[in-house]
Amino acid sequence: MTKIVDNYNAFAKINLSNARNENESYEDYKKRLKQNKAILKLYNQVGRDNFKEMFPNGVQEALNDTEKVVHNS
């Protein structure tokens, strides 16, 4: 019997650290903390499997797609 390995990483390339980066403005820092809190809250509410269905390529891709739509409008 073989094990199926799931390499899904929902938070790849997402900075979940509470520490402020050297080159990060205070406004960007607060925005990132608020965004991280919302992402983690959703993850905890729906669970890993549902989260994977919602974001099959990870959260970062969804954020990038949203940013593109906002800037093109």
PDB file of N, CA and C in Angstrom:
ATOM      1  N   MET A   1       0.841  -1.165   0.000  1.00  0.00           N
ATOM      2  CA  MET A   1       0.000   0.000   0.000  1.00  0.00           C
ATOM      3  C   MET A   1       0.895   1.240   0.000  1.00  0.00           C
ATOM      4  N   THR A   2       0.651   2.133  -0.929  1.00  0.00           N
ATOM      5  CA  THR A   2       1.484   3.323  -1.021  1.00  0.00           C
ATOM      6  C   THR A   2       0.762   4.528  -0.435  1.00  0.00           C
ATOM      7  N   LYS A   3       1.550   5.401   0.119  1.00  0.00           N
ATOM      8  CA  LYS A   3       1.009   6.640   0.656  1.00  0.00           C
ATOM      9  C   LYS A   3       0.968   7.687  -0.446  1.00  0.00           C
ATOM     10  N   ILE A   4      -0.079   8.472  -0.447  1.00  0.00           N
ATOM     11  CA  ILE A   4      -0.182   9.584  -1.384  1.00  0.00           C
ATOM     12  C   ILE A   4       0.320  10.828  -0.663  1.00  0.00           C
ATOM     13  N   VAL A   5       1.301  11.471  -1.257  1.00  0.00           N
ATOM     14  CA  VAL A   5       1.885  12.658  -0.651  1.00  0.00           C
ATOM     15  C   VAL A   5       1.242  13.884  -1.281  1.00  0.00           C
ATOM     16  N   ASP A   6       0.712  14.744  -0.436  1.00  0.00           N
ATOM     17  CA  ASP A   6       0.077  15.976  -0.890  1.00  0.00           C
ATOM     18  C   ASP A   6       1.023  17.137  -0.592  1.00  0.00           C
ATOM     19  N   ASN A   7       1.550  17.741  -1.611  1.00  0.00           N
ATOM     20  CA  ASN A   7       2.510  18.834  -1.441  1.00  0.00           C
ATOM     21  C   ASN A   7       1.843  20.204  -1.495  1.00  0.00           C
ATOM     22  N   TYR A   8       0.568  20.266  -1.237  1.00  0.00           N
ATOM     23  CA  TYR A   8      -0.158  21.527  -1.274  1.00  0.00           C
ATOM     24  C   TYR A   8       0.326  22.447  -0.158  1.00  0.00           C
ATOM     25  N   ASN A   9       0.671  23.670  -0.529  1.00  0.00           N
ATOM     26  CA  ASN A   9       1.100  24.671   0.434  1.00  0.00           C
ATOM     27  C   ASN A   9       0.297  25.943   0.172  1.00  0.00           C
ATOM     28  N   ALA A  10      -0.727  26.156   0.958  1.00  0.00           N
ATOM     29  CA  ALA A  10      -1.624  27.293   0.760  1.00  0.00           C
ATOM     30  C   ALA A  10      -0.931  28.629   1.012  1.00  0.00           C
ATOM     31  N   PHE A  11       0.088  28.618   1.863  1.00  0.00           N
ATOM     32  CA  PHE A  11       0.708  29.875   2.287  1.00  0.00           C
ATOM     33  C   PHE A  11       2.098  30.086   1.700  1.00  0.00           C
ATOM     34  N   ALA A  12       2.378  29.471   0.569  1.00  0.00           N
ATOM     35  CA  ALA A  12       3.673  29.663  -0.081  1.00  0.00           C
ATOM     36  C   ALA A  12       3.825  31.129  -0.488  1.00  0.00           C
ATOM     37  N   LYS A  13       4.977  31.688  -0.223  1.00  0.00           N
ATOM     38  CA  LYS A  13       5.333  33.066  -0.573  1.00  0.00           C
ATOM     39  C   LYS A  13       4.498  34.111   0.157  1.00  0.00           C
ATOM     40  N   ILE A  14       3.853  33.726   1.260  1.00  0.00           N
ATOM     41  CA  ILE A  14       3.098  34.665   2.087  1.00  0.00           C
ATOM     42  C   ILE A  14       3.905  34.896   3.358  1.00  0.00           C
ATOM     43  N   ASN A  15       4.135  36.149   3.695  1.00  0.00           N
ATOM     44  CA  ASN A  15       4.866  36.489   4.905  1.00  0.00           C
ATOM     45  C   ASN A  15       3.891  36.521   6.075  1.00  0.00           C
ATOM     46  N   LEU A  16       3.864  35.457   6.861  1.00  0.00           N
ATOM     47  CA  LEU A  16       2.962  35.368   8.004  1.00  0.00           C
ATOM     48  C   LEU A  16       3.601  35.851   9.301  1.00  0.00           C
ATOM     49  N   SER A  17       4.794  36.369   9.214  1.00  0.00           N
ATOM     50  CA  SER A  17       5.502  36.839  10.394  1.00  0.00           C
ATOM     51  C   SER A  17       4.851  38.113  10.944  1.00  0.00           C
ATOM     52  N   ASN A  18       4.824  38.231  12.254  1.00  0.00           N
ATOM     53  CA  ASN A  18       4.307  39.439  12.884  1.00  0.00           C
ATOM     54  C   ASN A  18       5.362  40.546  12.953  1.00  0.00           C
ATOM     55  N   ALA A  19       6.586  40.207  12.622  1.00  0.00           N
ATOM     56  CA  ALA A  19       7.660  41.195  12.668  1.00  0.00           C
ATOM     57  C   ALA A  19       7.620  42.077  11.421  1.00  0.00           C
ATOM     58  N   ARG A  20       7.910  43.334  11.622  1.00  0.00           N
ATOM     59  CA  ARG A  20       7.941  44.283  10.516  1.00  0.00           C
ATOM     60  C   ARG A  20       9.275  44.167   9.792  1.00  0.00           C
ATOM     61  N   ASN A  21       9.235  44.108   8.453  1.00  0.00           N
ATOM     62  CA  ASN A  21      10.453  44.022   7.658  1.00  0.00           C
ATOM     63  C   ASN A  21      11.179  45.357   7.649  1.00  0.00           C
ATOM     64  N   GLU A  22      12.463  45.323   7.358  1.00  0.00           N
ATOM     65  CA  GLU A  22      13.269  46.545   7.338  1.00  0.00           C
ATOM     66  C   GLU A  22      12.769  47.550   6.306  1.00  0.00           C
ATOM     67  N   ASN A  23      12.406  47.074   5.130  1.00  0.00           N
ATOM     68  CA  ASN A  23      12.017  47.975   4.048  1.00  0.00           C
ATOM     69  C   ASN A  23      10.502  48.111   3.909  1.00  0.00           C
ATOM     70  N   GLU A  24       9.763  47.814   4.962  1.00  0.00           N
ATOM     71  CA  GLU A  24       8.305  47.853   4.930  1.00  0.00           C
ATOM     72  C   GLU A  24       7.802  49.074   5.695  1.00  0.00           C
ATOM     73  N   SER A  25       6.964  49.873   5.049  1.00  0.00           N
ATOM     74  CA  SER A  25       6.411  51.032   5.741  1.00  0.00           C
ATOM     75  C   SER A  25       5.403  50.568   6.794  1.00  0.00           C
ATOM     76  N   TYR A  26       5.109  51.439   7.717  1.00  0.00           N
ATOM     77  CA  TYR A  26       4.183  51.090   8.789  1.00  0.00           C
ATOM     78  C   TYR A  26       2.795  50.775   8.225  1.00  0.00           C
ATOM     79  N   GLU A  27       2.367  51.547   7.222  1.00  0.00           N
ATOM     80  CA  GLU A  27       1.058  51.324   6.616  1.00  0.00           C
ATOM     81  C   GLU A  27       0.996  49.964   5.925  1.00  0.00           C
ATOM     82  N   ASP A  28       2.063  49.605   5.202  1.00  0.00           N
ATOM     83  CA  ASP A  28       2.124  48.297   4.551  1.00  0.00           C
ATOM     84  C   ASP A  28       2.151  47.175   5.578  1.00  0.00           C
ATOM     85  N   TYR A  29       2.849  47.389   6.667  1.00  0.00           N
ATOM     86  CA  TYR A  29       2.936  46.412   7.752  1.00  0.00           C
ATOM     87  C   TYR A  29       1.555  46.149   8.351  1.00  0.00           C
ATOM     88  N   LYS A  30       0.812  47.204   8.658  1.00  0.00           N
ATOM     89  CA  LYS A  30      -0.516  47.058   9.231  1.00  0.00           C
ATOM     90  C   LYS A  30      -1.464  46.382   8.236  1.00  0.00           C
ATOM     91  N   LYS A  31      -1.326  46.733   6.962  1.00  0.00           N
ATOM     92  CA  LYS A  31      -2.159  46.118   5.924  1.00  0.00           C
ATOM     93  C   LYS A  31      -1.868  44.619   5.824  1.00  0.00           C
ATOM     94  N   ARG A  32      -0.598  44.254   5.886  1.00  0.00           N
ATOM     95  CA  ARG A  32      -0.205  42.845   5.806  1.00  0.00           C
ATOM     96  C   ARG A  32      -0.721  42.063   7.009  1.00  0.00           C
ATOM     97  N   LEU A  33      -0.633  42.647   8.207  1.00  0.00           N
ATOM     98  CA  LEU A  33      -1.138  41.973   9.398  1.00  0.00           C
ATOM     99  C   LEU A  33      -2.648  41.736   9.312  1.00  0.00           C
ATOM    100  N   LYS A  34      -3.369  42.726   8.820  1.00  0.00           N
ATOM    101  CA  LYS A  34      -4.818  42.604   8.677  1.00  0.00           C
ATOM    102  C   LYS A  34      -5.164  41.528   7.650  1.00  0.00           C
ATOM    103  N   GLN A  35      -4.425  41.509   6.547  1.00  0.00           N
ATOM    104  CA  GLN A  35      -4.633  40.513   5.501  1.00  0.00           C
ATOM    105  C   GLN A  35      -4.323  39.111   6.018  1.00  0.00           C
ATOM    106  N   ASN A  36      -3.224  38.966   6.752  1.00  0.00           N
ATOM    107  CA  ASN A  36      -2.853  37.661   7.319  1.00  0.00           C
ATOM    108  C   ASN A  36      -3.920  37.160   8.286  1.00  0.00           C
ATOM    109  N   LYS A  37      -4.441  38.061   9.104  1.00  0.00           N
ATOM    110  CA  LYS A  37      -5.470  37.678  10.066  1.00  0.00           C
ATOM    111  C   LYS A  37      -6.709  37.158   9.349  1.00  0.00           C
ATOM    112  N   ALA A  38      -7.116  37.823   8.274  1.00  0.00           N
ATOM    113  CA  ALA A  38      -8.293  37.404   7.515  1.00  0.00           C
ATOM    114  C   ALA A  38      -8.060  36.063   6.828  1.00  0.00           C
ATOM    115  N   ILE A  39      -6.871  35.867   6.271  1.00  0.00           N
ATOM    116  CA  ILE A  39      -6.540  34.610   5.589  1.00  0.00           C
ATOM    117  C   ILE A  39      -6.560  33.449   6.585  1.00  0.00           C
ATOM    118  N   LEU A  40      -5.916  33.621   7.733  1.00  0.00           N
ATOM    119  CA  LEU A  40      -5.861  32.561   8.736  1.00  0.00           C
ATOM    120  C   LEU A  40      -7.236  32.274   9.337  1.00  0.00           C
ATOM    121  N   LYS A  41      -8.053  33.305   9.494  1.00  0.00           N
ATOM    122  CA  LYS A  41      -9.398  33.113  10.021  1.00  0.00           C
ATOM    123  C   LYS A  41     -10.215  32.259   9.052  1.00  0.00           C
ATOM    124  N   LEU A  42     -10.133  32.572   7.761  1.00  0.00           N
ATOM    125  CA  LEU A  42     -10.845  31.794   6.752  1.00  0.00           C
ATOM    126  C   LEU A  42     -10.348  30.356   6.733  1.00  0.00           C
ATOM    127  N   TYR A  43      -9.046  30.181   6.796  1.00  0.00           N
ATOM    128  CA  TYR A  43      -8.454  28.835   6.795  1.00  0.00           C
ATOM    129  C   TYR A  43      -8.959  28.019   7.985  1.00  0.00           C
ATOM    130  N   ASN A  44      -9.009  28.638   9.148  1.00  0.00           N
ATOM    131  CA  ASN A  44      -9.466  27.937  10.348  1.00  0.00           C
ATOM    132  C   ASN A  44     -10.967  27.645  10.313  1.00  0.00           C
ATOM    133  N   GLN A  45     -11.735  28.504   9.663  1.00  0.00           N
ATOM    134  CA  GLN A  45     -13.176  28.297   9.584  1.00  0.00           C
ATOM    135  C   GLN A  45     -13.553  27.175   8.623  1.00  0.00           C
ATOM    136  N   VAL A  46     -12.941  27.159   7.440  1.00  0.00           N
ATOM    137  CA  VAL A  46     -13.370  26.203   6.416  1.00  0.00           C
ATOM    138  C   VAL A  46     -12.569  24.915   6.431  1.00  0.00           C
ATOM    139  N   GLY A  47     -11.384  24.927   6.986  1.00  0.00           N
ATOM    140  CA  GLY A  47     -10.557  23.729   7.026  1.00  0.00           C
ATOM    141  C   GLY A  47      -9.660  23.609   5.805  1.00  0.00           C
ATOM    142  N   ARG A  48      -8.699  22.704   5.905  1.00  0.00           N
ATOM    143  CA  ARG A  48      -7.674  22.569   4.872  1.00  0.00           C
ATOM    144  C   ARG A  48      -8.244  22.116   3.527  1.00  0.00           C
ATOM    145  N   ASP A  49      -9.131  21.135   3.549  1.00  0.00           N
ATOM    146  CA  ASP A  49      -9.654  20.584   2.295  1.00  0.00           C
ATOM    147  C   ASP A  49     -10.491  21.607   1.530  1.00  0.00           C
ATOM    148  N   ASN A  50     -11.372  22.309   2.217  1.00  0.00           N
ATOM    149  CA  ASN A  50     -12.177  23.339   1.558  1.00  0.00           C
ATOM    150  C   ASN A  50     -11.312  24.507   1.104  1.00  0.00           C
ATOM    151  N   PHE A  51     -10.319  24.840   1.906  1.00  0.00           N
ATOM    152  CA  PHE A  51      -9.411  25.931   1.547  1.00  0.00           C
ATOM    153  C   PHE A  51      -8.648  25.573   0.278  1.00  0.00           C
ATOM    154  N   LYS A  52      -8.262  24.312   0.172  1.00  0.00           N
ATOM    155  CA  LYS A  52      -7.552  23.843  -1.017  1.00  0.00           C
ATOM    156  C   LYS A  52      -8.449  23.928  -2.246  1.00  0.00           C
ATOM    157  N   GLU A  53      -9.731  23.655  -2.091  1.00  0.00           N
ATOM    158  CA  GLU A  53     -10.668  23.787  -3.200  1.00  0.00           C
ATOM    159  C   GLU A  53     -10.846  25.249  -3.601  1.00  0.00           C
ATOM    160  N   MET A  54     -10.864  26.126  -2.627  1.00  0.00           N
ATOM    161  CA  MET A  54     -11.047  27.549  -2.890  1.00  0.00           C
ATOM    162  C   MET A  54      -9.813  28.167  -3.533  1.00  0.00           C
ATOM    163  N   PHE A  55      -8.643  27.748  -3.084  1.00  0.00           N
ATOM    164  CA  PHE A  55      -7.369  28.286  -3.561  1.00  0.00           C
ATOM    165  C   PHE A  55      -6.463  27.137  -3.981  1.00  0.00           C
ATOM    166  N   PRO A  56      -6.724  26.513  -5.122  1.00  0.00           N
ATOM    167  CA  PRO A  56      -5.937  25.333  -5.517  1.00  0.00           C
ATOM    168  C   PRO A  56      -4.457  25.630  -5.758  1.00  0.00           C
ATOM    169  N   ASN A  57      -4.133  26.858  -6.129  1.00  0.00           N
ATOM    170  CA  ASN A  57      -2.735  27.217  -6.378  1.00  0.00           C
ATOM    171  C   ASN A  57      -2.154  28.074  -5.264  1.00  0.00           C
ATOM    172  N   GLY A  58      -2.837  28.151  -4.163  1.00  0.00           N
ATOM    173  CA  GLY A  58      -2.361  28.921  -3.025  1.00  0.00           C
ATOM    174  C   GLY A  58      -2.965  30.307  -2.968  1.00  0.00           C
ATOM    175  N   VAL A  59      -2.849  30.918  -1.832  1.00  0.00           N
ATOM    176  CA  VAL A  59      -3.433  32.231  -1.595  1.00  0.00           C
ATOM    177  C   VAL A  59      -2.707  33.314  -2.387  1.00  0.00           C
ATOM    178  N   GLN A  60      -1.402  33.194  -2.535  1.00  0.00           N
ATOM    179  CA  GLN A  60      -0.628  34.233  -3.202  1.00  0.00           C
ATOM    180  C   GLN A  60      -1.103  34.444  -4.630  1.00  0.00           C
ATOM    181  N   GLU A  61      -1.415  33.383  -5.334  1.00  0.00           N
ATOM    182  CA  GLU A  61      -1.895  33.535  -6.714  1.00  0.00           C
ATOM    183  C   GLU A  61      -3.235  34.260  -6.745  1.00  0.00           C
ATOM    184  N   ALA A  62      -4.111  33.944  -5.808  1.00  0.00           N
ATOM    185  CA  ALA A  62      -5.400  34.620  -5.735  1.00  0.00           C
ATOM    186  C   ALA A  62      -5.215  36.111  -5.429  1.00  0.00           C
ATOM    187  N   LEU A  63      -4.296  36.434  -4.540  1.00  0.00           N
ATOM    188  CA  LEU A  63      -4.012  37.835  -4.231  1.00  0.00           C
ATOM    189  C   LEU A  63      -3.442  38.558  -5.435  1.00  0.00           C
ATOM    190  N   ASN A  64      -2.557  37.901  -6.175  1.00  0.00           N
ATOM    191  CA  ASN A  64      -1.982  38.507  -7.377  1.00  0.00           C
ATOM    192  C   ASN A  64      -3.050  38.756  -8.432  1.00  0.00           C
ATOM    193  N   ASP A  65      -3.948  37.786  -8.620  1.00  0.00           N
ATOM    194  CA  ASP A  65      -5.027  37.943  -9.593  1.00  0.00           C
ATOM    195  C   ASP A  65      -5.947  39.095  -9.207  1.00  0.00           C
ATOM    196  N   THR A  66      -6.252  39.206  -7.931  1.00  0.00           N
ATOM    197  CA  THR A  66      -7.102  40.289  -7.443  1.00  0.00           C
ATOM    198  C   THR A  66      -6.428  41.633  -7.657  1.00  0.00           C
ATOM    199  N   GLU A  67      -5.143  41.693  -7.403  1.00  0.00           N
ATOM    200  CA  GLU A  67      -4.387  42.934  -7.580  1.00  0.00           C
ATOM    201  C   GLU A  67      -4.390  43.356  -9.045  1.00  0.00           C
ATOM    202  N   LYS A  68      -4.250  42.409  -9.961  1.00  0.00           N
ATOM    203  CA  LYS A  68      -4.279  42.708 -11.393  1.00  0.00           C
ATOM    204  C   LYS A  68      -5.629  43.281 -11.802  1.00  0.00           C
ATOM    205  N   VAL A  69      -6.704  42.694 -11.287  1.00  0.00           N
ATOM    206  CA  VAL A  69      -8.040  43.157 -11.629  1.00  0.00           C
ATOM    207  C   VAL A  69      -8.259  44.570 -11.107  1.00  0.00           C
ATOM    208  N   VAL A  70      -7.809  44.837  -9.890  1.00  0.00           N
ATOM    209  CA  VAL A  70      -7.984  46.151  -9.291  1.00  0.00           C
ATOM    210  C   VAL A  70      -7.212  47.206 -10.077  1.00  0.00           C
ATOM    211  N   HIS A  71      -6.010  46.909 -10.499  1.00  0.00           N
ATOM    212  CA  HIS A  71      -5.179  47.870 -11.212  1.00  0.00           C
ATOM    213  C   HIS A  71      -5.642  48.077 -12.656  1.00  0.00           C
ATOM    214  N   ASN A  72      -6.301  47.090 -13.239  1.00  0.00           N
ATOM    215  CA  ASN A  72      -6.780  47.223 -14.612  1.00  0.00           C
ATOM    216  C   ASN A  72      -8.113  47.930 -14.699  1.00  0.00           C
ATOM    217  N   SER A  73      -8.807  48.073 -13.588  1.00  0.00           N
ATOM    218  CA  SER A  73     -10.124  48.722 -13.593  1.00  0.00           C
ATOM    219  C   SER A  73      -9.998  50.214 -13.562  1.00  0.00           C
TER     220      SER A  73
END
